[in-house]
PDB file of C-alpha atoms in Angstrom:
ATOM      1  CA  MET A   1    -102.008  94.877 122.804  1.00  0.00           C
ATOM      2  CA  THR A   2    -100.473  96.677 125.748  1.00  0.00           C
ATOM      3  CA  ASN A   3    -100.619 100.055 127.430  1.00  0.00           C
ATOM      4  CA  PHE A   4     -97.548 102.242 127.891  1.00  0.00           C
ATOM      5  CA  GLY A   5     -97.673 105.210 130.209  1.00  0.00           C
ATOM      6  CA  ILE A   6     -95.448 108.176 129.506  1.00  0.00           C
ATOM      7  CA  LEU A   7     -94.647 109.769 132.840  1.00  0.00           C
ATOM      8  CA  MET A   8     -93.133 113.203 132.773  1.00  0.00           C
ATOM      9  CA  GLU A   9     -91.977 115.330 135.649  1.00  0.00           C
ATOM     10  CA  VAL A  10     -92.024 118.941 134.584  1.00  0.00           C
ATOM     11  CA  LYS A  11     -89.299 120.975 136.255  1.00  0.00           C
ATOM     12  CA  GLY A  12     -88.742 124.705 136.191  1.00  0.00           C
ATOM     13  CA  ILE A  13     -92.404 125.638 136.424  1.00  0.00           C
ATOM     14  CA  GLU A  14     -92.978 127.889 139.405  1.00  0.00           C
ATOM     15  CA  GLU A  15     -96.569 126.781 140.124  1.00  0.00           C
ATOM     16  CA  PRO A  16     -96.878 123.207 138.751  1.00  0.00           C
ATOM     17  CA  PHE A  17    -100.415 122.589 140.045  1.00  0.00           C
ATOM     18  CA  THR A  18    -101.637 125.840 138.492  1.00  0.00           C
ATOM     19  CA  TRP A  19     -99.777 125.062 135.255  1.00  0.00           C
ATOM     20  CA  SER A  20    -101.279 121.580 134.961  1.00  0.00           C
ATOM     21  CA  ARG A  21    -104.800 122.792 135.806  1.00  0.00           C
ATOM     22  CA  GLU A  22    -104.524 125.470 133.127  1.00  0.00           C
ATOM     23  CA  LEU A  23    -103.267 122.843 130.671  1.00  0.00           C
ATOM     24  CA  VAL A  24    -106.236 120.604 131.423  1.00  0.00           C
ATOM     25  CA  ASN A  25    -108.606 123.556 130.898  1.00  0.00           C
ATOM     26  CA  LYS A  26    -106.959 124.387 127.560  1.00  0.00           C
ATOM     27  CA  LEU A  27    -107.095 120.804 126.345  1.00  0.00           C
ATOM     28  CA  GLN A  28    -110.646 119.834 127.123  1.00  0.00           C
ATOM     29  CA  ALA A  29    -113.490 119.819 124.644  1.00  0.00           C
ATOM     30  CA  ASN A  30    -117.012 119.576 126.035  1.00  0.00           C
ATOM     31  CA  ASN A  31    -115.577 118.824 129.504  1.00  0.00           C
ATOM     32  CA  THR A  32    -113.663 115.783 128.329  1.00  0.00           C
ATOM     33  CA  GLY A  33    -110.071 115.059 127.395  1.00  0.00           C
ATOM     34  CA  LEU A  34    -108.683 114.623 123.904  1.00  0.00           C
ATOM     35  CA  TYR A  35    -107.502 111.552 122.002  1.00  0.00           C
ATOM     36  CA  TYR A  36    -105.126 111.356 119.041  1.00  0.00           C
ATOM     37  CA  SER A  37    -104.048 108.394 116.954  1.00  0.00           C
ATOM     38  CA  PRO A  38    -102.768 108.176 113.405  1.00  0.00           C
ATOM     39  CA  SER A  39    -104.719 104.925 112.895  1.00  0.00           C
ATOM     40  CA  ARG A  40    -107.089 104.136 115.782  1.00  0.00           C
ATOM     41  CA  THR A  41    -110.291 105.319 117.385  1.00  0.00           C
ATOM     42  CA  PRO A  42    -110.691 105.640 121.176  1.00  0.00           C
ATOM     43  CA  SER A  43    -111.036 102.410 123.117  1.00  0.00           C
ATOM     44  CA  THR A  44    -113.941 101.094 125.085  1.00  0.00           C
ATOM     45  CA  THR A  45    -113.924 100.502 128.811  1.00  0.00           C
ATOM     46  CA  SER A  46    -113.633  96.994 130.267  1.00  0.00           C
ATOM     47  CA  GLU A  47    -117.427  97.130 130.655  1.00  0.00           C
ATOM     48  CA  GLY A  48    -117.838  97.845 126.919  1.00  0.00           C
ATOM     49  CA  GLY A  49    -118.771 101.521 127.189  1.00  0.00           C
ATOM     50  CA  ASP A  50    -117.110 104.253 125.162  1.00  0.00           C
ATOM     51  CA  VAL A  51    -114.238 106.125 126.799  1.00  0.00           C
ATOM     52  CA  SER A  52    -115.310 109.737 127.249  1.00  0.00           C
ATOM     53  CA  THR A  53    -112.984 111.631 124.944  1.00  0.00           C
ATOM     54  CA  GLN A  54    -112.930 113.934 121.938  1.00  0.00           C
ATOM     55  CA  GLN A  55    -110.858 112.638 119.016  1.00  0.00           C
ATOM     56  CA  VAL A  56    -108.589 115.226 117.401  1.00  0.00           C
ATOM     57  CA  ASN A  57    -106.858 115.164 114.020  1.00  0.00           C
ATOM     58  CA  TRP A  58    -103.270 116.113 113.185  1.00  0.00           C
ATOM     59  CA  MET A  59    -104.091 119.841 113.212  1.00  0.00           C
ATOM     60  CA  GLY A  60    -105.643 119.407 116.643  1.00  0.00           C
ATOM     61  CA  LEU A  61    -102.461 117.701 117.785  1.00  0.00           C
ATOM     62  CA  LEU A  62    -100.472 120.768 116.710  1.00  0.00           C
ATOM     63  CA  ALA A  63    -102.696 122.908 118.954  1.00  0.00           C
ATOM     64  CA  VAL A  64    -102.087 120.419 121.780  1.00  0.00           C
ATOM     65  CA  SER A  65     -98.352 120.804 121.256  1.00  0.00           C
ATOM     66  CA  GLU A  66     -98.642 124.588 121.547  1.00  0.00           C
ATOM     67  CA  ALA A  67    -100.676 124.294 124.761  1.00  0.00           C
ATOM     68  CA  PHE A  68     -97.901 122.203 126.349  1.00  0.00           C
ATOM     69  CA  GLY A  69     -95.478 125.064 125.739  1.00  0.00           C
ATOM     70  CA  GLY A  70     -92.620 122.947 124.372  1.00  0.00           C
ATOM     71  CA  TYR A  71     -93.041 119.962 126.694  1.00  0.00           C
ATOM     72  CA  PHE A  72     -95.065 117.956 124.164  1.00  0.00           C
ATOM     73  CA  GLU A  73     -91.847 117.368 122.211  1.00  0.00           C
ATOM     74  CA  TYR A  74     -90.764 114.977 124.976  1.00  0.00           C
ATOM     75  CA  ILE A  75     -93.903 112.909 124.420  1.00  0.00           C
ATOM     76  CA  THR A  76     -93.500 112.727 120.638  1.00  0.00           C
ATOM     77  CA  SER A  77     -89.812 111.926 121.062  1.00  0.00           C
ATOM     78  CA  PHE A  78     -90.720 109.046 123.393  1.00  0.00           C
ATOM     79  CA  ILE A  79     -93.174 107.680 120.808  1.00  0.00           C
ATOM     80  CA  SER A  80     -90.500 107.924 118.086  1.00  0.00           C
ATOM     81  CA  ASP A  81     -88.068 106.021 120.308  1.00  0.00           C
ATOM     82  CA  MET A  82     -90.731 103.372 120.999  1.00  0.00           C
ATOM     83  CA  LYS A  83     -91.063 102.840 117.237  1.00  0.00           C
ATOM     84  CA  LYS A  84     -87.306 102.186 117.048  1.00  0.00           C
ATOM     85  CA  VAL A  85     -87.454  99.637 119.866  1.00  0.00           C
ATOM     86  CA  PHE A  86     -90.699  98.066 118.597  1.00  0.00           C
ATOM     87  CA  PRO A  87     -90.663  98.548 114.794  1.00  0.00           C
ATOM     88  CA  THR A  88     -94.029  96.821 114.339  1.00  0.00           C
ATOM     89  CA  LEU A  89     -95.642  99.618 116.359  1.00  0.00           C
ATOM     90  CA  GLU A  90     -95.606 101.841 113.273  1.00  0.00           C
ATOM     91  CA  ASP A  91     -98.687 104.103 113.493  1.00  0.00           C
ATOM     92  CA  ASP A  92    -100.669 101.665 115.650  1.00  0.00           C
ATOM     93  CA  TRP A  93    -100.797 103.779 118.821  1.00  0.00           C
ATOM     94  CA  GLY A  94    -102.946 106.404 120.461  1.00  0.00           C
ATOM     95  CA  ILE A  95    -102.676 108.956 123.252  1.00  0.00           C
ATOM     96  CA  TYR A  96    -105.193 110.440 125.641  1.00  0.00           C
ATOM     97  CA  ILE A  97    -104.367 114.077 126.334  1.00  0.00           C
ATOM     98  CA  PRO A  98    -103.724 115.205 128.983  1.00  0.00           C
ATOM     99  CA  GLU A  99    -103.759 112.719 131.796  1.00  0.00           C
ATOM    100  CA  VAL A 100    -102.589 114.603 134.835  1.00  0.00           C
ATOM    101  CA  LYS A 101    -102.021 112.894 138.152  1.00  0.00           C
ATOM    102  CA  TYR A 102    -101.125 114.778 141.273  1.00  0.00           C
ATOM    103  CA  LEU A 103     -98.753 113.072 143.638  1.00  0.00           C
ATOM    104  CA  SER A 104     -99.130 113.452 147.338  1.00  0.00           C
ATOM    105  CA  PRO A 105     -96.750 112.499 150.098  1.00  0.00           C
ATOM    106  CA  GLU A 106     -96.813 108.871 151.085  1.00  0.00           C
ATOM    107  CA  PRO A 107     -98.383 108.218 154.461  1.00  0.00           C
ATOM    108  CA  LEU A 108     -96.008 107.637 157.349  1.00  0.00           C
ATOM    109  CA  VAL A 109     -96.187 103.926 158.067  1.00  0.00           C
ATOM    110  CA  ASN A 110     -94.588 101.398 160.344  1.00  0.00           C
ATOM    111  CA  TYR A 111     -92.827  99.174 157.814  1.00  0.00           C
ATOM    112  CA  ASP A 112     -92.963  96.194 160.173  1.00  0.00           C
ATOM    113  CA  ASN A 113     -96.718  95.818 159.506  1.00  0.00           C
ATOM    114  CA  LEU A 114     -97.668  98.701 157.158  1.00  0.00           C
ATOM    115  CA  SER A 115     -99.831 100.391 159.783  1.00  0.00           C
ATOM    116  CA  LEU A 116    -100.062 104.155 160.036  1.00  0.00           C
ATOM    117  CA  ASN A 117     -97.693 105.597 162.612  1.00  0.00           C
ATOM    118  CA  LYS A 118    -100.458 107.687 164.202  1.00  0.00           C
ATOM    119  CA  TYR A 119    -103.175 105.019 163.886  1.00  0.00           C
ATOM    120  CA  PRO A 120    -101.695 101.537 164.391  1.00  0.00           C
ATOM    121  CA  ASN A 121    -105.008  99.805 163.637  1.00  0.00           C
ATOM    122  CA  VAL A 122    -105.117 101.313 160.121  1.00  0.00           C
ATOM    123  CA  HIS A 123    -102.999  99.623 157.445  1.00  0.00           C
ATOM    124  CA  PHE A 124    -102.157 100.904 153.976  1.00  0.00           C
ATOM    125  CA  VAL A 125    -101.499  98.457 151.144  1.00  0.00           C
ATOM    126  CA  GLY A 126    -101.591  98.476 147.351  1.00  0.00           C
ATOM    127  CA  ASP A 127    -102.089 101.773 145.536  1.00  0.00           C
ATOM    128  CA  ALA A 128    -102.735 103.491 148.868  1.00  0.00           C
ATOM    129  CA  LEU A 129     -99.061 102.840 149.651  1.00  0.00           C
ATOM    130  CA  SER A 130     -97.888 103.565 146.084  1.00  0.00           C
ATOM    131  CA  ALA A 131     -97.524  99.907 145.125  1.00  0.00           C
ATOM    132  CA  ARG A 132     -97.707  99.384 141.400  1.00  0.00           C
ATOM    133  CA  GLY A 133     -99.211  96.177 140.179  1.00  0.00           C
ATOM    134  CA  ILE A 134    -101.434  93.479 141.510  1.00  0.00           C
ATOM    135  CA  THR A 135     -98.577  91.216 142.614  1.00  0.00           C
ATOM    136  CA  VAL A 136     -97.036  93.751 144.993  1.00  0.00           C
ATOM    137  CA  SER A 137    -100.468  94.856 146.220  1.00  0.00           C
ATOM    138  CA  GLY A 138    -101.472  91.255 146.901  1.00  0.00           C
ATOM    139  CA  ALA A 139     -98.219  90.512 148.703  1.00  0.00           C
ATOM    140  CA  GLN A 140     -98.707  93.569 150.911  1.00  0.00           C
ATOM    141  CA  ALA A 141    -102.269  92.476 151.730  1.00  0.00           C
ATOM    142  CA  ILE A 142    -101.085  88.983 152.723  1.00  0.00           C
ATOM    143  CA  TYR A 143     -98.267  90.481 154.799  1.00  0.00           C
ATOM    144  CA  VAL A 144    -100.688  92.751 156.707  1.00  0.00           C
ATOM    145  CA  SER A 145    -103.295  89.986 157.092  1.00  0.00           C
ATOM    146  CA  GLU A 146    -100.726  87.656 158.646  1.00  0.00           C
ATOM    147  CA  ASP A 147     -99.637  90.397 161.034  1.00  0.00           C
ATOM    148  CA  ILE A 148    -103.205  91.143 162.088  1.00  0.00           C
ATOM    149  CA  LEU A 149    -103.882  87.452 162.645  1.00  0.00           C
ATOM    150  CA  GLY A 150    -100.656  87.122 164.657  1.00  0.00           C
ATOM    151  CA  GLY A 151     -98.732  84.892 162.248  1.00  0.00           C
ATOM    152  CA  ALA A 152     -96.150  87.352 160.914  1.00  0.00           C
ATOM    153  CA  LYS A 153     -92.781  88.137 162.441  1.00  0.00           C
TER     154      LYS A 153
END
């Protein structure tokens, strides 16, 4: 089993933060997000607890589509394309709706040692510096550690 993230940048919306907040408010039930799958139930966390979500049926998914104002078609199209690439996927998938992440500007860093330009004793590595994955995050941590200890150059 694997996890695919569908990332979508919505363009042409005048107030994207307001739009996404309103979407989240429309698509929450009992202060939790929604989950849809043609064949699965929501997962459990790595600690074995239930993921806080409200499962919706096909009719609920139609309401979700309306709330997205036409943008949900991109998500369903992506899933259809995934089925073409991975035919065994069939109906063995699920989506949590919506998962909204707000991007912020990356911090200004000195790329020689990943320290902040304004605070040279503070270093950003891993997700704090928008690294994706444990390998890149670990490499950044080693790089900074060697610099701090005087071994890098």
